[in-house]
Coordinates of C-alpha atoms and ligand atoms in Angstrom, one line a residue:
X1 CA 191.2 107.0 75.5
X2 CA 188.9 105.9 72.6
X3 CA 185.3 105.4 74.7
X4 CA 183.7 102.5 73.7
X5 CA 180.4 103.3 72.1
X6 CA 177.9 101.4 73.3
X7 CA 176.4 100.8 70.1
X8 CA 172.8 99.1 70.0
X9 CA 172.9 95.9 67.6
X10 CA 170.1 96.4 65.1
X11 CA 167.6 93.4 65.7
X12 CA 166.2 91.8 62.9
X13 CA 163.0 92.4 62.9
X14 CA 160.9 89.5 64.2
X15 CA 159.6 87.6 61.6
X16 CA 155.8 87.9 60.9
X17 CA 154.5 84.6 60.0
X18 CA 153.5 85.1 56.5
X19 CA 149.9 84.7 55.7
X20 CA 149.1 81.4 54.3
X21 CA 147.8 81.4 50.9
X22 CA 144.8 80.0 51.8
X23 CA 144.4 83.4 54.4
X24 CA 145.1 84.9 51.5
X25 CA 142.4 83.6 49.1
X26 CA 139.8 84.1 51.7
X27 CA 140.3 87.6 52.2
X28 CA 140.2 88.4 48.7
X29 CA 137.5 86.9 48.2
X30 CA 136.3 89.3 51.1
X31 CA 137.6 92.4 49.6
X32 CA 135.6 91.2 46.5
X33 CA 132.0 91.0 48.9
X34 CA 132.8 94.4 50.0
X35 CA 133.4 95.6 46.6
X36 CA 129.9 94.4 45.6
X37 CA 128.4 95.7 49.2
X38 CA 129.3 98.9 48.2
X39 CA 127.9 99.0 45.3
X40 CA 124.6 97.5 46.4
X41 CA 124.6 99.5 50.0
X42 CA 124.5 103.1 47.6
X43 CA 121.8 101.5 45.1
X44 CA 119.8 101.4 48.2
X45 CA 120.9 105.0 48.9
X46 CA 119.9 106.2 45.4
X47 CA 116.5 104.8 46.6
X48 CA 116.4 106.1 50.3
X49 CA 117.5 110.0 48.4
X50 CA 114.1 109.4 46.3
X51 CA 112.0 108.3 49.3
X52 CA 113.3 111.5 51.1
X53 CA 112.1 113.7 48.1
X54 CA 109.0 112.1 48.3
X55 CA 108.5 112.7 51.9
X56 CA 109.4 116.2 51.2
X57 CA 107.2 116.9 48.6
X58 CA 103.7 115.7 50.7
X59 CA 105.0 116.4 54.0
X60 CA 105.5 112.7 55.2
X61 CA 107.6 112.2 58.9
X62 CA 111.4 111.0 58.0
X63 CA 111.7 108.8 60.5
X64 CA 109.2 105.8 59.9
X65 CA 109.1 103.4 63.0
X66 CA 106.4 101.3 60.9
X67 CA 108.4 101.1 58.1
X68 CA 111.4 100.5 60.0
X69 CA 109.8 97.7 62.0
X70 CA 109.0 95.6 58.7
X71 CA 112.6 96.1 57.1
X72 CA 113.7 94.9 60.5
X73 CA 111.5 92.1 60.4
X74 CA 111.9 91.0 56.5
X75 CA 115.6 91.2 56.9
X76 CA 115.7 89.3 60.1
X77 CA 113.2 86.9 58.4
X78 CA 115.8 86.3 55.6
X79 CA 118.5 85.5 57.2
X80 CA 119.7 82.3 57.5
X81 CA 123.5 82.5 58.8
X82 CA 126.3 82.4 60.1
X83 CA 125.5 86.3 61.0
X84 CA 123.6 86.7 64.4
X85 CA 120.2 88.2 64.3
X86 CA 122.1 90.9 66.9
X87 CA 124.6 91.8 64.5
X88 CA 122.5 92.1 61.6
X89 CA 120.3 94.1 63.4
X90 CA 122.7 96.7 64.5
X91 CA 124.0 96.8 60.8
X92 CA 120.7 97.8 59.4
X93 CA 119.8 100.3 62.1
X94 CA 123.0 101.7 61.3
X95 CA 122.3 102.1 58.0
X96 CA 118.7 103.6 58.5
X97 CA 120.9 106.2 60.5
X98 CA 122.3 106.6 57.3
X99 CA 119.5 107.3 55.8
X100 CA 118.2 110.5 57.6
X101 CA 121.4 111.8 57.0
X102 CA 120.2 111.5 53.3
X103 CA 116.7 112.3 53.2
X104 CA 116.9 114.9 55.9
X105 CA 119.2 115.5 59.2
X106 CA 117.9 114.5 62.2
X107 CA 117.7 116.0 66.0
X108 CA 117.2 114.2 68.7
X109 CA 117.0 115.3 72.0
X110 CA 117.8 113.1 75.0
X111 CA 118.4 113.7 79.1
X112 CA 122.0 114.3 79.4
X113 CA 124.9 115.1 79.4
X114 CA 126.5 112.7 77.6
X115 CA 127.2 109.4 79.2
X116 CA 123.7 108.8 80.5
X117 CA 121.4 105.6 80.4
X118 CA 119.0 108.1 77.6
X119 CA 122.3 108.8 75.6
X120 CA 123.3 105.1 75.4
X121 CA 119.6 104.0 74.4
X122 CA 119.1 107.4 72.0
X123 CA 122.7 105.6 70.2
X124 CA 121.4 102.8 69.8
X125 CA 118.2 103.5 68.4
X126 CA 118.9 106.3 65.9
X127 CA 123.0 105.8 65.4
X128 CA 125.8 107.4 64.6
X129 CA 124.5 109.6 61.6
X130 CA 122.1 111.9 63.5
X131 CA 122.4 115.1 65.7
X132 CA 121.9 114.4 69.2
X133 CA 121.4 117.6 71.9
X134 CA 121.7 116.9 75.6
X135 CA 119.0 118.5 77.7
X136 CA 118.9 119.1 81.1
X137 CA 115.7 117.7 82.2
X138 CA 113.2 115.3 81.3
X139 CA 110.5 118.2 80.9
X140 CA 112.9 119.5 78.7
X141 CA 112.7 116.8 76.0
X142 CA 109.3 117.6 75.9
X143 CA 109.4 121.1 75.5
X144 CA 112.3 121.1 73.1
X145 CA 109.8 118.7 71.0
X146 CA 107.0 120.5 71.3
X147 CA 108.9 123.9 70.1
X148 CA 110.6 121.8 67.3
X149 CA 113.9 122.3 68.4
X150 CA 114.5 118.8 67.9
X151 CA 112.6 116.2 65.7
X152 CA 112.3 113.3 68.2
X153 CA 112.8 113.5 71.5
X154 CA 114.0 109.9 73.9
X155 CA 112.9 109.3 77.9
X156 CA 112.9 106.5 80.1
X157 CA 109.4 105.9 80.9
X158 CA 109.9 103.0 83.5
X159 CA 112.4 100.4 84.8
X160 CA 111.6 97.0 85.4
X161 CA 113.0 97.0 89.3
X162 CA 111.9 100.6 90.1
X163 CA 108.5 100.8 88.0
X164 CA 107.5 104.3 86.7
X165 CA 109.5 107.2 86.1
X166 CA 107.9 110.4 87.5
X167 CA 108.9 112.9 85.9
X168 CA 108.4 111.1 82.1
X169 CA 104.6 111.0 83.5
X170 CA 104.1 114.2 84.8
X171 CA 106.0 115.4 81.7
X172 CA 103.3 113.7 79.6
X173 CA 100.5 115.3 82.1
X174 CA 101.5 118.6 81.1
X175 CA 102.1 118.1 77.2
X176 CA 99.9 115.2 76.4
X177 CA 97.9 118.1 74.0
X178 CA 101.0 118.1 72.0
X179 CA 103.2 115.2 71.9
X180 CA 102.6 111.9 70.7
X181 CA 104.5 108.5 71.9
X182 CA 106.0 107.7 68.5
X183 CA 108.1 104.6 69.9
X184 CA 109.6 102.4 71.9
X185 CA 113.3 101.4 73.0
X186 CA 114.3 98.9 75.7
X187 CA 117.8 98.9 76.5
X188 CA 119.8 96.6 79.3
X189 CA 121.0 99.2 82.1
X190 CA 124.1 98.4 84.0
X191 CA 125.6 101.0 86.9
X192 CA 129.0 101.3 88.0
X193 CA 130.0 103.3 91.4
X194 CA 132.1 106.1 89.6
X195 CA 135.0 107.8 92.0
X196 CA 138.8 109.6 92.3
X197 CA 139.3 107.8 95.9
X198 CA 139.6 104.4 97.6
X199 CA 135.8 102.5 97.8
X200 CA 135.7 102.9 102.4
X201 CA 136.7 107.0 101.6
X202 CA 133.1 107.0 99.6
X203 CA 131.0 109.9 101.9
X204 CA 128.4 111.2 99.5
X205 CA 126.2 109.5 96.1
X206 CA 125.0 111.1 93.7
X207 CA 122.8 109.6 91.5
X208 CA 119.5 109.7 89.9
X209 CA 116.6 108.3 92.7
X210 CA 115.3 105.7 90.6
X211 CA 118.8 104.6 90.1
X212 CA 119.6 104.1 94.0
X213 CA 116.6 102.4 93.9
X214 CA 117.7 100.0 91.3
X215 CA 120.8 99.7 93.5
X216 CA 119.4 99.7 96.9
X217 CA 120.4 96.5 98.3
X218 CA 123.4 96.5 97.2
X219 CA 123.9 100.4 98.7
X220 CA 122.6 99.1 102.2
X221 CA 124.8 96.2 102.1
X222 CA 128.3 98.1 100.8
X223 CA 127.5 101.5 101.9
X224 CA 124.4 102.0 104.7
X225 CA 125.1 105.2 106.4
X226 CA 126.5 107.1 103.2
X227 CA 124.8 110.7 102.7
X228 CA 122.6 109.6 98.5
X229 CA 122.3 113.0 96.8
X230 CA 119.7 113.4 94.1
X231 CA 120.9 114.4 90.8
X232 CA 118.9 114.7 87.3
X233 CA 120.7 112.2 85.6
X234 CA 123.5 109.4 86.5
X235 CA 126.0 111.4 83.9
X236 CA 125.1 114.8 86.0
X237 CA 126.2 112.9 88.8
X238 CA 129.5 112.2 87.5
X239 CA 130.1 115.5 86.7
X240 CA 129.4 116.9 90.3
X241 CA 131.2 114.0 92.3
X242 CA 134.1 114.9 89.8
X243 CA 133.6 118.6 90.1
X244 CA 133.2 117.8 94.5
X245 CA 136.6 115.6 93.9
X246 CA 138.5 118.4 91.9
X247 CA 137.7 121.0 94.3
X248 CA 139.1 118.6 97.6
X249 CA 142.2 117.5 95.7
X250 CA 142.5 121.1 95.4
X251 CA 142.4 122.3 99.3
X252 CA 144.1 119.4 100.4
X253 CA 140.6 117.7 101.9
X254 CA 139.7 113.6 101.0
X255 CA 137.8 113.1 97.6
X256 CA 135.1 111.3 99.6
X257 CA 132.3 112.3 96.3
X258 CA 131.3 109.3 94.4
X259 CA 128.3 108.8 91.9
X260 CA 126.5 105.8 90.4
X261 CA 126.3 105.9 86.5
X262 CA 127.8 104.0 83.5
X263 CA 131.3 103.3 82.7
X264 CA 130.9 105.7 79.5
X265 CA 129.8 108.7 82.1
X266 CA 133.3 108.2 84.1
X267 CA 135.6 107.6 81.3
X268 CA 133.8 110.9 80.1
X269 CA 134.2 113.0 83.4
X270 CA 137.4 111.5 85.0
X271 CA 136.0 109.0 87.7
X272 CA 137.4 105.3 87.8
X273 CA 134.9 102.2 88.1
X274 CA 134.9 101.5 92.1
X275 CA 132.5 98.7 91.4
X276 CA 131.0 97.8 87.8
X277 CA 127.3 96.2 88.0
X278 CA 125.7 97.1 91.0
X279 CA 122.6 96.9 90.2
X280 CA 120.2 94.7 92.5
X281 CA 118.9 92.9 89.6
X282 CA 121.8 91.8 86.9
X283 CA 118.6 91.5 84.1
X284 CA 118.0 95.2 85.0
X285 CA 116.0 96.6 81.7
X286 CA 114.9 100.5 80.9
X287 CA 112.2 101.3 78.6
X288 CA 112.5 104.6 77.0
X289 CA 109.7 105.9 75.0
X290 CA 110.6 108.0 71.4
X291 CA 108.3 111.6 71.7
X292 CA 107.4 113.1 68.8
X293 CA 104.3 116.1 67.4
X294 CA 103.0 113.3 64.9
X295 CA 101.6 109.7 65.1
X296 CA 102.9 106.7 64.0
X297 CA 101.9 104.1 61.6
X298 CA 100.5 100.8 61.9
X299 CA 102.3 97.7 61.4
X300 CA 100.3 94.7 62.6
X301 CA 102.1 94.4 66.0
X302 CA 101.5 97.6 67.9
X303 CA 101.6 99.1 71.0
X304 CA 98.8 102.2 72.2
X305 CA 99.3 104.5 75.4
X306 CA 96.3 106.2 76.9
X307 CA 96.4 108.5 79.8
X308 CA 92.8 109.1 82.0
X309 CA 91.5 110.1 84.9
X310 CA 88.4 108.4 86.3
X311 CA 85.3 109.3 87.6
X312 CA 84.9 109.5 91.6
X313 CA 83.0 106.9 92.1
X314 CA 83.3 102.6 93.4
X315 CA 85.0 100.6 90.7
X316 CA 85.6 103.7 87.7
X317 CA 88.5 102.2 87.3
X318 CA 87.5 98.7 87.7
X319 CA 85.0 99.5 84.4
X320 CA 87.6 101.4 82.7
X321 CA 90.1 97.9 82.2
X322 CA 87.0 95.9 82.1
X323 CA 86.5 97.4 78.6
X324 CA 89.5 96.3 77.8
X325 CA 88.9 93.2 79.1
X326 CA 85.4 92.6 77.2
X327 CA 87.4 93.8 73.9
X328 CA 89.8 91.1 74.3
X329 CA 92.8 93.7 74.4
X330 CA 95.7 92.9 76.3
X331 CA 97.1 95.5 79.0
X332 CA 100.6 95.8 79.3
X333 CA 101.4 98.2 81.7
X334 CA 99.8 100.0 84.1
X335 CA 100.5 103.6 86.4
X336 CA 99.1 105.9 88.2
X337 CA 100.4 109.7 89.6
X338 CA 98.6 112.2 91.8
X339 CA 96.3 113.9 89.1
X340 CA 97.3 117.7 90.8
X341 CA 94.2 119.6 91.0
X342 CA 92.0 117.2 93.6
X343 CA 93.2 115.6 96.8
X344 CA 93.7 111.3 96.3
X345 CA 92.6 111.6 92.9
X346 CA 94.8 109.9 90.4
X347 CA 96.1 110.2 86.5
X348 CA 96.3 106.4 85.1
X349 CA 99.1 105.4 82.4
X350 CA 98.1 101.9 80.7
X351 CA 100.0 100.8 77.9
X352 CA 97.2 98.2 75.7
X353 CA 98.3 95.9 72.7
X354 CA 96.9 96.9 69.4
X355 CA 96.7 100.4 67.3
X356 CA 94.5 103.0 68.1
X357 CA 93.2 103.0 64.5
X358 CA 92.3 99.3 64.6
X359 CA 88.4 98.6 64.8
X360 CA 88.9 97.4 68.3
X361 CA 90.5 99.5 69.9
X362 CA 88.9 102.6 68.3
X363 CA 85.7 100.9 70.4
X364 CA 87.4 100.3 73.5
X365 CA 88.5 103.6 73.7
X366 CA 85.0 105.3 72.8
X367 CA 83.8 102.9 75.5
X368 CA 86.7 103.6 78.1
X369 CA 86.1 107.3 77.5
X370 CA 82.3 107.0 79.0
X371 CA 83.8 105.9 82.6
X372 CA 86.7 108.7 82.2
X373 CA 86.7 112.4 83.5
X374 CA 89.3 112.9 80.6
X375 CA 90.5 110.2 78.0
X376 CA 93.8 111.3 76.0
X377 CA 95.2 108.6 73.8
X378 CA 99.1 109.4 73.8
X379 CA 100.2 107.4 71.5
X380 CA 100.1 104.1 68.8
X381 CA 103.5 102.6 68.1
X382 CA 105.8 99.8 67.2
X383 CA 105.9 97.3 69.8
X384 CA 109.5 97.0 71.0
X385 CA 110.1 92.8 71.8
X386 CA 113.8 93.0 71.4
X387 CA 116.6 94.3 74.1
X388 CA 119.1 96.5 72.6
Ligands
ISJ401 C1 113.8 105.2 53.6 C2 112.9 105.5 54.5 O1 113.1 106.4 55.6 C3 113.7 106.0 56.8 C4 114.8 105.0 56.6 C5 114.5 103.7 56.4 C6 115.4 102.7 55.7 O2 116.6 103.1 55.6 O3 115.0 101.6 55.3 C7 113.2 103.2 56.8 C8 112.3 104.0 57.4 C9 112.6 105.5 57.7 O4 112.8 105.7 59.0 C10 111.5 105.1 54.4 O5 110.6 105.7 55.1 O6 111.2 104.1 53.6

């Protein structure tokens, strides 16, 4: 008996519409932009290889925040549409990634492992043409800077929900000799409860503290008598609720490990997104500071970190932002951590508008330093007013 092969008709393929000529035109006139981009996008290339020769040659720091700043600024000033500020932005900081890649690599060290809130803002301010290496701790950054391990190093330095960031401040107690604050990155922070299990198995956190304080109402609302475990970063934290999951999957026990971190972190380490955006405040905003062992230029709109202790005595501090005051110089943030030696004595961080080698402030200082146990300016930078 002859079987009957079940023979599959060949479909005709479905019919793409066909561009329209006018499609057409347009996108060769595209392909004609890009032609010219090219060329123009290496002229500037040619120029950035000379600037790196120069820097070479008199010892000048690669990475120019000042100089970056007013590119940034002229192009932005120049542009009149339909391209958003946002996109043209991210263009050109792309392309001064580029451009260490050509004058001189770059390393930058940030608190990892990859997938953390650092990595995210170290991408975004230095892109995809640099070296990144993860460190462990945020006293790490510092001393992989200071050693010259890495050229630049990136750490959070507050939130605005959960304020200062302890360890970047005791990290600049220790090193403030040695390390300057070279710049500024703010970055929009979002936090996703990472697990392998079904949200009411959830036992344990783990998480960064500043982060479950960024999440706490929504943590007592969703989750009150779960067991928060510390962790050095939010991408650390995936890895051990992953590692905890693994290990239960294994002996046959619940995956009850979760952690809070960012989407990137779980996609990384193998954890779905429970619950994206958990953060208390949905305009939740990091500020990361750029470390470096050399100071930064002027550029009209500046920002200068000082770090003191006062005398102990009514109102030192009171006369210390007074001067400040008097000078007309505008404060912009303000901490304060245990100073270590002494018993209720304190360390103050204050972040004041203006550089440290402008007239004023080179007299507020001198002034501030007569009420101070110990003045150390840590820093003149690029004022950061954009979100990235
Ligand atoms: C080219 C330079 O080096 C770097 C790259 C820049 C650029 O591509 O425009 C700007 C500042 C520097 O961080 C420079 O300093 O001018």
């Amino acid at each position: 008996m002859a079987t009957r092969k079940t023979r599959k008709q060949k479909q005709p393929a479905p019919a793409r519409p066909k561009d329209s000529g006018r499609l057409q035109e347009l996108r060769r006139k595209i392909d004609a932009v890009d032609q010219r981009l090219v060329r123009l996008l290496n002229e500037r290339a040619g120029l950035v290889v000379e600037v790196g020769k120069t820097k070479r040659a008199d010892g000048t720091p690669i990475y120019a925040p000042h100089r970056e700043a007013e590119v940034l600024r002229k192009v932005l000033s120049s542009n009149q549409g339909p391209l958003s500020e946002r996109a043209l932005e991210g263009i050109y900081r792309e392309l001064m990634s580029g451009s260490f890649a050509l004058e001189q690599p770059l390393r930058i060290g940030y608190l990892g492992p990859p997938g953390s809130n650092s990595h995210a803002a170290a991408v975004k301010q230095f892109g995809s043409s640099v070296d990144y290496e993860d460190l462990r701790e945020i006293s790490g950054v510092f001393t992989e800077v200071r050693r010259g391990h890495v050229n630049y190093g990136l750490v959070p330095i507050e939130n605005s929900l959960g304020g200062g960031i302890v360890e970047t401040l005791d990290a600049f107690k220790a090193n403030a000799q040695h390390i300057s604050v070279y710049g500024e990155v703010q970055i929009a922070v979002h936090h996703a409860l990472l697990a392998n299990c079904q949200p009411s198995q959830v036992r344990r956190i783990h998480s960064k503290p500043e982060i479950f304080q960024q999440c706490r109402n929504w943590l007592s609302t969703q989750y009150p008598g779960v067991e928060l475990m510390p962790a050095a970063s939010s991408s650390r934290a995936a890895q051990i609720a992953a590692d905890e999951c693994r290990k239960a999957l294994e002996i046959g026990a619940e995956p009850g490990a979760a952690a809070i971190g960012t989407a990137l972190a779980g996609q990384l380490y193998g954890l779905n997104v429970l619950f994206p955006r958990i953060e208390d405040d949905p305009n939740n905003i990091t500020r990361f500071v750029i470390i470096a062992r050399q100071n930064a230029r002027p550029t009209g709109d500046d920002k200068t970190s000082l770090m003191f202790t006062t005398d102990d005595k009514p109102g030192a501090l009171v006369s210390v932002l007074g001067v400040f005051q008097s000078a007309g110089i505008n404060l912009s943030h303000i901490d304060k951590r245990p100073q270590g030696r002494e018993r209720w004595t304190y360390t103050f961080f204050v972040d004041a508008l203006g550089h440290r080698d402008e007239p004023t402030m080179v007299a507020a200082i001198e002034q501030a330093q007569t009420h101070c146990r110990e003045l150390i300016v840590l820093g003149s930078y690029p004022r950061s007013r954009r979100i990235l």
